[in-house]
Coordinates of C-alpha atoms in Angstrom, one line a residue:
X1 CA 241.4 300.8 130.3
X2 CA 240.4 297.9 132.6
X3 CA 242.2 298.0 135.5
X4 CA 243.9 294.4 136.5
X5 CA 244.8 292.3 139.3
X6 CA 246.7 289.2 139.0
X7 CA 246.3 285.8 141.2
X8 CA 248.4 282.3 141.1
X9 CA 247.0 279.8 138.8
X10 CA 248.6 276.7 138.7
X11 CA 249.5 274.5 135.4
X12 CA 250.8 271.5 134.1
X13 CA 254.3 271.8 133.2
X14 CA 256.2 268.2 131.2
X15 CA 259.2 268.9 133.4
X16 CA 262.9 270.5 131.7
X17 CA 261.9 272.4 128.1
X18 CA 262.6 270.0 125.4
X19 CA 261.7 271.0 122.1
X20 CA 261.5 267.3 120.6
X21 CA 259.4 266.2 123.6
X22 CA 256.8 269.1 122.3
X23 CA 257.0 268.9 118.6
X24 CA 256.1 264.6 119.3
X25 CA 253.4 265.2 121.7
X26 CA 252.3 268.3 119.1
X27 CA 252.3 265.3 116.2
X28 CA 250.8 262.6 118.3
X29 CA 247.5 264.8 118.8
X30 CA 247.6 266.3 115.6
X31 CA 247.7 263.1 113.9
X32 CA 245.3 261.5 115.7
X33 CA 243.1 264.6 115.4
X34 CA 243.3 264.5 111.6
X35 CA 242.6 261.3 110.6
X36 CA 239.6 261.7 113.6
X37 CA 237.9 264.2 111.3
X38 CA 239.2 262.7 107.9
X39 CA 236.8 259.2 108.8
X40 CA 234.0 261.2 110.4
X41 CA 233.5 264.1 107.7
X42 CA 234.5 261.5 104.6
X43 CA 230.6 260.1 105.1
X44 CA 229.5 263.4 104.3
X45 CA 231.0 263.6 101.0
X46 CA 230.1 260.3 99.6
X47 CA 226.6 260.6 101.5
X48 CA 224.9 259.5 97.9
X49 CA 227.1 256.8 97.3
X50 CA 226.8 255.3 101.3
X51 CA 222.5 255.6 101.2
X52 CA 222.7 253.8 97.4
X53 CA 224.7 250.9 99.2
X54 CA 223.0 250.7 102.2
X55 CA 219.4 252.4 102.1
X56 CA 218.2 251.4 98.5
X57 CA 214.6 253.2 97.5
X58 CA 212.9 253.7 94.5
X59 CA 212.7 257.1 95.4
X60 CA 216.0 258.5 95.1
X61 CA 215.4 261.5 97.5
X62 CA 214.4 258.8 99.9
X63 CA 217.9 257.1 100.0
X64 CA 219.4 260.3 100.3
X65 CA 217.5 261.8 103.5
X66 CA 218.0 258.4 105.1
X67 CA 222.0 258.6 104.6
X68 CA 221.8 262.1 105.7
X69 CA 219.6 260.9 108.5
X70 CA 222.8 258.3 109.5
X71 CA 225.2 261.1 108.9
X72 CA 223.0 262.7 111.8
X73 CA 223.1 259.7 114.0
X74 CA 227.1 260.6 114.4
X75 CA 226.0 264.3 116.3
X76 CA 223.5 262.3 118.6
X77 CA 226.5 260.2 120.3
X78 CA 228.9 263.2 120.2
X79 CA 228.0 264.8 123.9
X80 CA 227.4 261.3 125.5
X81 CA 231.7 260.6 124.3
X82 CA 232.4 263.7 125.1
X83 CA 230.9 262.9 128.9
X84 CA 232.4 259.7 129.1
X85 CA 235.4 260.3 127.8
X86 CA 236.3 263.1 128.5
X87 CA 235.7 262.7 132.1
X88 CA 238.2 259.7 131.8
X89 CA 240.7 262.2 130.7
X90 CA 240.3 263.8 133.4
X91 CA 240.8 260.8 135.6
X92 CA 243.2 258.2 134.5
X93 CA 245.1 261.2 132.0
X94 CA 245.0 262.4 128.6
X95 CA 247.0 259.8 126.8
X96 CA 244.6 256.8 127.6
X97 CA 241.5 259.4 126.6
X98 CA 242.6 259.8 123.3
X99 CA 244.0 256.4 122.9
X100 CA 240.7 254.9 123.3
X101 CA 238.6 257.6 120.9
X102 CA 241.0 256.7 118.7
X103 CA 240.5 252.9 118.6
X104 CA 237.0 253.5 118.5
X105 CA 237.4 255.1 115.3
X106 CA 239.4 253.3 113.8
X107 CA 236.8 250.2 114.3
X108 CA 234.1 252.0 113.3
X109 CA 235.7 253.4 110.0
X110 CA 236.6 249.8 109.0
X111 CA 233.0 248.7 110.2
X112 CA 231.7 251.4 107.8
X113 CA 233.9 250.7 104.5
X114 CA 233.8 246.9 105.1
X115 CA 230.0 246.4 105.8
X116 CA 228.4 244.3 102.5
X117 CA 225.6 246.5 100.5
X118 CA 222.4 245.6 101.3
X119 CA 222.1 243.9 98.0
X120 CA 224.2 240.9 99.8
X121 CA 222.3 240.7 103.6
X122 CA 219.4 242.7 103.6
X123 CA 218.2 244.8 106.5
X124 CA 222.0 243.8 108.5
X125 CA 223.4 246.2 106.2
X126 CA 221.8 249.4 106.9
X127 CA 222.0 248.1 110.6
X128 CA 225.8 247.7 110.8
X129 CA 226.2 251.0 109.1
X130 CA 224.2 253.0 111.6
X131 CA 226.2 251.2 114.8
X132 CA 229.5 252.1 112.8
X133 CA 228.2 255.7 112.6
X134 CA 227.1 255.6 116.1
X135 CA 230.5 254.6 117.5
X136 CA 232.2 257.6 115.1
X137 CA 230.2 260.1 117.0
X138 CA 230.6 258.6 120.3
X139 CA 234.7 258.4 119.5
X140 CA 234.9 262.2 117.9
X141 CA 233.0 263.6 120.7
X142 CA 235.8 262.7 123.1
X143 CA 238.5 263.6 120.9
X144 CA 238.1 267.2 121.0
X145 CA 238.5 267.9 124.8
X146 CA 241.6 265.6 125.8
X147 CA 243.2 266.6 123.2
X148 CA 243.0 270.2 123.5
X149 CA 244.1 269.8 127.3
X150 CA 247.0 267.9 125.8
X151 CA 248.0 270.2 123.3
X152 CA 248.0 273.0 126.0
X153 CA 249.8 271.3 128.9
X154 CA 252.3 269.5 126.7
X155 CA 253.2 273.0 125.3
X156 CA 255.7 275.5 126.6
X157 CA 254.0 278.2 128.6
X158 CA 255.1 280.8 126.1
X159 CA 253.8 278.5 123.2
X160 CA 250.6 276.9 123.9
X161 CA 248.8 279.5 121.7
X162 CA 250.2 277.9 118.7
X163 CA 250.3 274.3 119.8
X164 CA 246.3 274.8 120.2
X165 CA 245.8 276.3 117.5
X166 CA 246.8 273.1 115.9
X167 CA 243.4 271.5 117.0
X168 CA 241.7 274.0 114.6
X169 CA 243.9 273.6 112.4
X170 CA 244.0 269.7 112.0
X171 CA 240.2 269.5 111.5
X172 CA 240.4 272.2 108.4
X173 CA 242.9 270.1 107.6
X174 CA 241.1 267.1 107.6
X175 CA 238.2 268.4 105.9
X176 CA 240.5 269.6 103.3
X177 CA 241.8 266.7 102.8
X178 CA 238.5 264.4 102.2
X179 CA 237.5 266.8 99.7
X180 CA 241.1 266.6 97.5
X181 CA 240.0 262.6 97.9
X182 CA 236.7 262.7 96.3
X183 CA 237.3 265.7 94.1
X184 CA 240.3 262.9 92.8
X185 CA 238.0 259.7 92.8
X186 CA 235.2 261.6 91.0
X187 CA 237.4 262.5 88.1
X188 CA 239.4 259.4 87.8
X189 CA 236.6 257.0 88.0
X190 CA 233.2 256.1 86.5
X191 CA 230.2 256.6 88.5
X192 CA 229.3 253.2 88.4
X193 CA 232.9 252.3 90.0
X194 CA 232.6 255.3 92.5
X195 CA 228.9 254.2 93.5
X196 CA 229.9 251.0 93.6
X197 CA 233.2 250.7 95.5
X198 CA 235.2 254.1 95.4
X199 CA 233.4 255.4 98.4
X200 CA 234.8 252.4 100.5
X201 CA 238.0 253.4 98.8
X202 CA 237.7 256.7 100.5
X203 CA 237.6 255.3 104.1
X204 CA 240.4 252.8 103.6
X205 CA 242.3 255.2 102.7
X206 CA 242.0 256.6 106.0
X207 CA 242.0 253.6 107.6
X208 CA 245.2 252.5 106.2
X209 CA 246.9 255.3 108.8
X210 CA 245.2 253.6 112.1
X211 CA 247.8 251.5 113.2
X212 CA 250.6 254.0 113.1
X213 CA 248.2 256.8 114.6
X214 CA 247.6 254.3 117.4
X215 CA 250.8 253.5 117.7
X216 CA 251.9 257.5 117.6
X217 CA 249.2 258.3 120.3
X218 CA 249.8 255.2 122.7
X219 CA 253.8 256.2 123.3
X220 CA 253.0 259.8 124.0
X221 CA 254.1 261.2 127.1
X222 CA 251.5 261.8 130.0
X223 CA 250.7 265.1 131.4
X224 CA 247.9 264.6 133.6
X225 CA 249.9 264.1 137.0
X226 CA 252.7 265.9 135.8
X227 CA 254.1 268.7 138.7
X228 CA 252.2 272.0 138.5
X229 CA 254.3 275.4 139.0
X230 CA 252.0 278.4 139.8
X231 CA 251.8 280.8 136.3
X232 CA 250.8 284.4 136.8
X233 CA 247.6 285.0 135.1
X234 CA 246.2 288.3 135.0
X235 CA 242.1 289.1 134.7
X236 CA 240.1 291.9 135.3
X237 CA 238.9 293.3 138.5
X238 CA 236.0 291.6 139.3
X239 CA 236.0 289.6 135.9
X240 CA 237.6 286.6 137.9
X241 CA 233.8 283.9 137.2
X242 CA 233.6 280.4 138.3
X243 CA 233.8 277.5 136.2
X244 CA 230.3 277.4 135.3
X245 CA 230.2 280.8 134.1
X246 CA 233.5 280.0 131.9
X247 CA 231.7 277.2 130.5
X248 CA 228.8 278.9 129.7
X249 CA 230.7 281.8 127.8
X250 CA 232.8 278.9 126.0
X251 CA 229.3 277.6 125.0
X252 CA 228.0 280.8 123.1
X253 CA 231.4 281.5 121.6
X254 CA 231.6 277.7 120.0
X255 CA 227.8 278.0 119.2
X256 CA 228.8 280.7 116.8
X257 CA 232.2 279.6 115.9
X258 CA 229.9 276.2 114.8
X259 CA 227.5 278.3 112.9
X260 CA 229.6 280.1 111.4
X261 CA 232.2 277.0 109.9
X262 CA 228.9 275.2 108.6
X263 CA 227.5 278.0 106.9
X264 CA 230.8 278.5 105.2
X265 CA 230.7 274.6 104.6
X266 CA 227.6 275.8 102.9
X267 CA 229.3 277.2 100.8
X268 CA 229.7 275.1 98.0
X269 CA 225.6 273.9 97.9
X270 CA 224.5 277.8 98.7
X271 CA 226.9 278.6 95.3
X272 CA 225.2 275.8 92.9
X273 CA 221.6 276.4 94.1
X274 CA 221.5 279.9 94.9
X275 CA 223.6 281.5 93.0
X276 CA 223.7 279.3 90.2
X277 CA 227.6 279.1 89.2
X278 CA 229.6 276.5 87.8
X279 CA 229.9 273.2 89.4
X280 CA 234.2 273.7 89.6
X281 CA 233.6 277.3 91.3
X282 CA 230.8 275.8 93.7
X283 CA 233.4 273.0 94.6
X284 CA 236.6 275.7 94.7
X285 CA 234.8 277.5 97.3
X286 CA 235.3 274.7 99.7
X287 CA 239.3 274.0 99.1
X288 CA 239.8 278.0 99.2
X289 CA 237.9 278.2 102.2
X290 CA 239.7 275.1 104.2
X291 CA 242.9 276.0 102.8
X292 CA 242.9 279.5 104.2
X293 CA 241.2 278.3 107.5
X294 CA 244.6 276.1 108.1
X295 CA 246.7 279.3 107.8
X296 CA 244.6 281.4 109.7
X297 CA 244.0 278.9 112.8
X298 CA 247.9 278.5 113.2
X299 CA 248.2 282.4 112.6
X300 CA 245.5 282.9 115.7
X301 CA 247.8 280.6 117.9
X302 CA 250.6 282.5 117.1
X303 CA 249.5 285.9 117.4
X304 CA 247.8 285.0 120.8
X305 CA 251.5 284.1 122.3
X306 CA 252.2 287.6 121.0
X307 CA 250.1 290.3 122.3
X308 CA 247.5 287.6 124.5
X309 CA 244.0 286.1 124.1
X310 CA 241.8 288.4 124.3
X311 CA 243.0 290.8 122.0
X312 CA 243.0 288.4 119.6
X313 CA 239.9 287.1 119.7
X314 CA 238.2 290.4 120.0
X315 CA 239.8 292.7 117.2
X316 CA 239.5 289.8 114.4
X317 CA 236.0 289.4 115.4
X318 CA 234.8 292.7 114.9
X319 CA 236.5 293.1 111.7
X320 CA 234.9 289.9 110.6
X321 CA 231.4 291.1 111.8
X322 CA 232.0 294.3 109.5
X323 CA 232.8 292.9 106.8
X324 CA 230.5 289.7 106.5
X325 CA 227.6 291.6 104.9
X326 CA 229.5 293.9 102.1
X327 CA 231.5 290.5 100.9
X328 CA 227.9 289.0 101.0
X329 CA 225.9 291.6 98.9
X330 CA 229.1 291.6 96.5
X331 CA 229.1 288.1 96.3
X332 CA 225.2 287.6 95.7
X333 CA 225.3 290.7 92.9
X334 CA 228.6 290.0 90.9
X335 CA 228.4 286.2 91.2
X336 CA 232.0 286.3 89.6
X337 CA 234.5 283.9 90.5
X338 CA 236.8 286.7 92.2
X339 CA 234.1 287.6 94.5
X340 CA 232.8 284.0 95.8
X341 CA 236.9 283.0 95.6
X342 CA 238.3 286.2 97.0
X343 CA 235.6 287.2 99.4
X344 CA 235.0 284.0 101.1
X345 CA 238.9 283.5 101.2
X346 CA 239.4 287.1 103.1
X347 CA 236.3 286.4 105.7
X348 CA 237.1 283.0 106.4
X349 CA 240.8 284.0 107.0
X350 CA 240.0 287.3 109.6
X351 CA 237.1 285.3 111.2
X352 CA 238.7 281.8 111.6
X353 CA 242.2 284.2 114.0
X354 CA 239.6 284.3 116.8
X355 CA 239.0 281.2 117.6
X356 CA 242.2 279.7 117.9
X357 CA 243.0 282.5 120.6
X358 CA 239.6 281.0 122.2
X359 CA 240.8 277.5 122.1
X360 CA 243.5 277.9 124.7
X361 CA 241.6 280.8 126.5
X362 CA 238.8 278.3 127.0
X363 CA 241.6 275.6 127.9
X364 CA 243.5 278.0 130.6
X365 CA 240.9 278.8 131.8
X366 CA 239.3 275.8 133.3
X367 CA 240.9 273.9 136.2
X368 CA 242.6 271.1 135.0
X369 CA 240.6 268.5 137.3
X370 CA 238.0 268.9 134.9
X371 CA 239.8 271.0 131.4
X372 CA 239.0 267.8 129.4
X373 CA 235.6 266.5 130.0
X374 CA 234.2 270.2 130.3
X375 CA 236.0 271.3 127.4
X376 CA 234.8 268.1 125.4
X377 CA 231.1 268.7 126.4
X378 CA 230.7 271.8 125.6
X379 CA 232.3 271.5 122.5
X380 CA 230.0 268.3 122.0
X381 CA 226.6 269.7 122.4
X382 CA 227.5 273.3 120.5
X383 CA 228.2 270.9 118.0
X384 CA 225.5 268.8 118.2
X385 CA 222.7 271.6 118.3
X386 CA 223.9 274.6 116.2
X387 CA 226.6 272.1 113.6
X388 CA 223.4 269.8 112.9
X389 CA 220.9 272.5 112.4
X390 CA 222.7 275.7 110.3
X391 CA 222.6 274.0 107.0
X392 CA 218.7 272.9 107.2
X393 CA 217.7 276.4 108.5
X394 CA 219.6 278.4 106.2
X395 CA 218.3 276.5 103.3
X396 CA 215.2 276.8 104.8
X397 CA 215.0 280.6 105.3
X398 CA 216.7 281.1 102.0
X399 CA 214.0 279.4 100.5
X400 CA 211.1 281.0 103.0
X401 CA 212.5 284.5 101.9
X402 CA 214.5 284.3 98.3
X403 CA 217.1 286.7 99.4
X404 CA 220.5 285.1 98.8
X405 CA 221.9 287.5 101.5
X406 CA 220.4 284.7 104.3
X407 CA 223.6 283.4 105.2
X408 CA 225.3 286.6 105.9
X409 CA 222.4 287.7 108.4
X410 CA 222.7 283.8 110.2
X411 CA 226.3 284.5 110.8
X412 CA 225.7 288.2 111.8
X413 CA 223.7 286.8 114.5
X414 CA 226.2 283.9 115.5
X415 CA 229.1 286.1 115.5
X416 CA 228.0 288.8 117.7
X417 CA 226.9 286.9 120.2
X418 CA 229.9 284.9 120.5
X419 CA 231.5 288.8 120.2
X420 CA 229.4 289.3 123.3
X421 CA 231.2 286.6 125.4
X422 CA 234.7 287.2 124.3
X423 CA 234.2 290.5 126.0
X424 CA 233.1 289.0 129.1
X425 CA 236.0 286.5 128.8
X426 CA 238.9 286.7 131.1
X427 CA 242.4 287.1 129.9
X428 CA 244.6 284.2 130.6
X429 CA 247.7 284.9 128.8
X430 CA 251.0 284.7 130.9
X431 CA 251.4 288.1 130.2
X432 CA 251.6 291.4 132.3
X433 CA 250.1 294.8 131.9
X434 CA 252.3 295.6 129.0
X435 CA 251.5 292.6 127.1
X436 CA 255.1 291.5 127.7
X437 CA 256.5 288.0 128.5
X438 CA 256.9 287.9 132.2
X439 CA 261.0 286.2 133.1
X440 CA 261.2 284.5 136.2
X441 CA 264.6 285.4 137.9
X442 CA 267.0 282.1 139.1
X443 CA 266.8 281.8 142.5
X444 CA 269.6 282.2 144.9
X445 CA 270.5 278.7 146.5
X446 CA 269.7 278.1 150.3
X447 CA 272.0 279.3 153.0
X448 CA 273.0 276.0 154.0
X449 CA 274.0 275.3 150.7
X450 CA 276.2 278.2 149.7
X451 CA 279.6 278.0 149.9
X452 CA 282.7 280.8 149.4
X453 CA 282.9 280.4 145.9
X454 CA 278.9 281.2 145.4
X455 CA 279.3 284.3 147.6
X456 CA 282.7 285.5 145.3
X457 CA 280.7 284.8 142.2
X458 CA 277.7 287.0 143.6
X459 CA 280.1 290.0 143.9
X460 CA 281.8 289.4 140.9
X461 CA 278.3 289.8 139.1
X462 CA 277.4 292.6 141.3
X463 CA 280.4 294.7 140.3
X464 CA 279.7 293.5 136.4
X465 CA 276.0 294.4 136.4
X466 CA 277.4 297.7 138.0
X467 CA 279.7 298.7 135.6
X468 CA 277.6 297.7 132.8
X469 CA 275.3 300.8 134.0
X470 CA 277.9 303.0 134.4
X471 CA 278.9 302.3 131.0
X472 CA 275.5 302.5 129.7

């Protein structure tokens, strides 16, 4: 076993515990966080809808690719958001951060769903649509760091692995959520109503939550220039890197966290053309998969308050890793409903634990002069270069090889890399050796303060504390 050392980190603390004060600033980020991902992944599932409205061609494949292309005009804006600001974040404080991402939504979901078809002013349309998606990416890349360094310095010390965890958690959330809303629209309307106007639908619907989510996010408490109290953190000998080399084992790990949630996004596309299922067990993949991802995000927080970070991203990691192939090859060769529905459900739930224990490791472990804008960055451009890519290349190895087993190799690859660098990743867990809570004793009040009856109270708990051993 590694042996240890400890050092004096200090934190952001929101002053005397108070559980409401934490379960608000908890909603405030959550909320925001949700209906964040709700706009931005809601294109995705109307994507043949959006390019019929605004990008018209004879060729139908044509109108698709260029929705698909505006879809991946969001990514390109992500890092440059998540620079600006998250930097801000780091300078005038959290709250006004994720204020203003959130306004930028919020106008550029209602630029979106509002915008007239091209039908009714030409080339304005498809114009309009790609600034509104522009502005989405630009907003969601600096959602993801400021609120993460809220979520974490808002939080109890002994809590913040669950209060992270619920950034994971709100964007499976999120995503589970735009899919109950066009799984509902698609079977209670025509397709001429849904091509029409029941995408637009779909982003109202989200929209229709701004104000109080803007409301929510602009009372929350600060915690930026709260006052810090120093937190024992223990790391390994020699295993105490600076920032850079933090960030750049936070990179790899949400490289293959990011690979590894769009190839189970995938999922659904991988089970109608690949495996050739029904369209309702293509489509249940997705819900199963989301659903369990919530579960699992929140369990990961949790557990990392228990026994610490590390731990808990490495053990679920490695199980994941050893199962991913077997559920794969059973999966490809059964092509039952259990297997794609149990399977998937059972990997997504082990591998998912891991990376909310990385959330706040990656959070703790960055100064907090820079937590949000680094964190936001390199969340941004994992994103932007493995999220944008995994689909494409595993469609096109899948078709360059015909083994239906692709995706299972892709993540095999992702996942034990960003195995590699949870190893090399330091433990920040207010824990000591034993993997127990430290307490911090009260402190005896200044000399000059004392007075008779402190010093009779002292001795009276002396002799108690003294007879209690006896007794014992």
């Amino acid at each position: 076993m590694a042996r240890q050392s400890t050092r004096e980190r200090p934190e952001p603390l929101l002053g005397p515990a108070d559980g409401r004060l934490t379960r608000r600033a908890v909603l405030g980020a959550t909320i925001g966080n949700i209906l964040e991902f709700y706009d931005f992944g809601t294109y995705s599932f109307f994507a043949i809808q959006i390019g019929q409205a605004f990008f018209p061609a004879t060729d139908q494949f044509a109108s698709l690719m260029l929705s698909l292309g505006t879809f991946g005009a969001g990514f390109v804006t992500r890092p440059i958001g998540a620079i600006v600001l998250g930097s801000y974040s780091d300078r005038a404080g959290r709250r006004p951060a994720m204020t203003a991402s959130f306004a930028m939504m919020s106008a550029a979901v209602l630029l979106l769903a509002l915008t007239p078809s091209y039908e009714t002013i030409g080339l304005a349309a498809p114009s309009l649509a790609i600034v509104a998606r522009l502005l989405q990416g630009f907003a969601l890349g600096g959602e993801v760091g400021p609120t993460t360094a809220y979520l974490m310095e808002a939080a109890p010390t002994e809590a913040r692995g669950l209060a992270v965890s619920f950034q994971p958690a709100s964007q499976q959330l999120a995503a589970t959520a735009g899919a109950l809303v066009g799984e509902i629209l698609s079977l209670t309307m025509t397709s001429e109503a849904l091509n029409a106007y029941g995408w637009r639908i779909a982003l109202l619907l989200g929209a229709a939550t701004l104000p109080f989510g803007l409301w929510l996010r602009s009372a929350l408490p600060e915690t930026l220039h709260c006052p810090e109290a120093p937190v024992r953190v223990t790391q390994p000998v020699g295993r105490s890197p600076p920032d850079r080399r933090i960030m750049s084992l936070g990179f790899v790990i949400l490289a293959g966290c990011t690979i590894t949630t769009y190839v189970t996004g995938y999922m659904t596309t991988y089970a109608l053309n690949t495996l050739r299922v029904s369209a309702p067990l293509a489509f249940g993949t997705t819900l199963i998969s989301n659903t369990v991802g919530i579960a699992a995000a929140l369990l990961g927080g949790l557990l990392a308050d228990r026994v610490g970070r590390r731990r808990i991203m490495i053990w679920p990691q490695v199980a994941a890793l050893l199962m991913t192939y077997p559920v794969f090859l059973w999966i490809a060769e059964s092509r039952s409903a259990f297997a794609l529905l149990g399977g998937l459900g059972v990997l997504t739930l082990i591998g998912t634990i891991s990376y909310s224990a990385f959330y706040v490791s990656m959070a703790e472990g960055l100064p907090r002069h820079i937590r949000g804008g680094a964190f936001a960055t390199i969340y941004a451009f994992a994103i932007a270069i493995f999220g944008g890519t995994a689909q494409p290349i595993v469609t096109w190895l899948i078709h360059l090889t015909g083994s239906a087993l692709v995706p299972a190799w892709y993540m095999l690859f992702a996942g034990a890399a960003a195995l590699c660098a949870m190893f090399m990743m330091p433990e920040t867990a207010p824990l000591n050796s034993d993997h127990r809570r430290t307490s911090v004793a009260p402190r005896p009040l200044p000399s000059h303060t004392r007075t008779a009856k402190d010093d009779i109270y002292d001795v009276r708990n002396a002799k108690h504390r003294a007879g209690t051993a006896i007794g014992a």
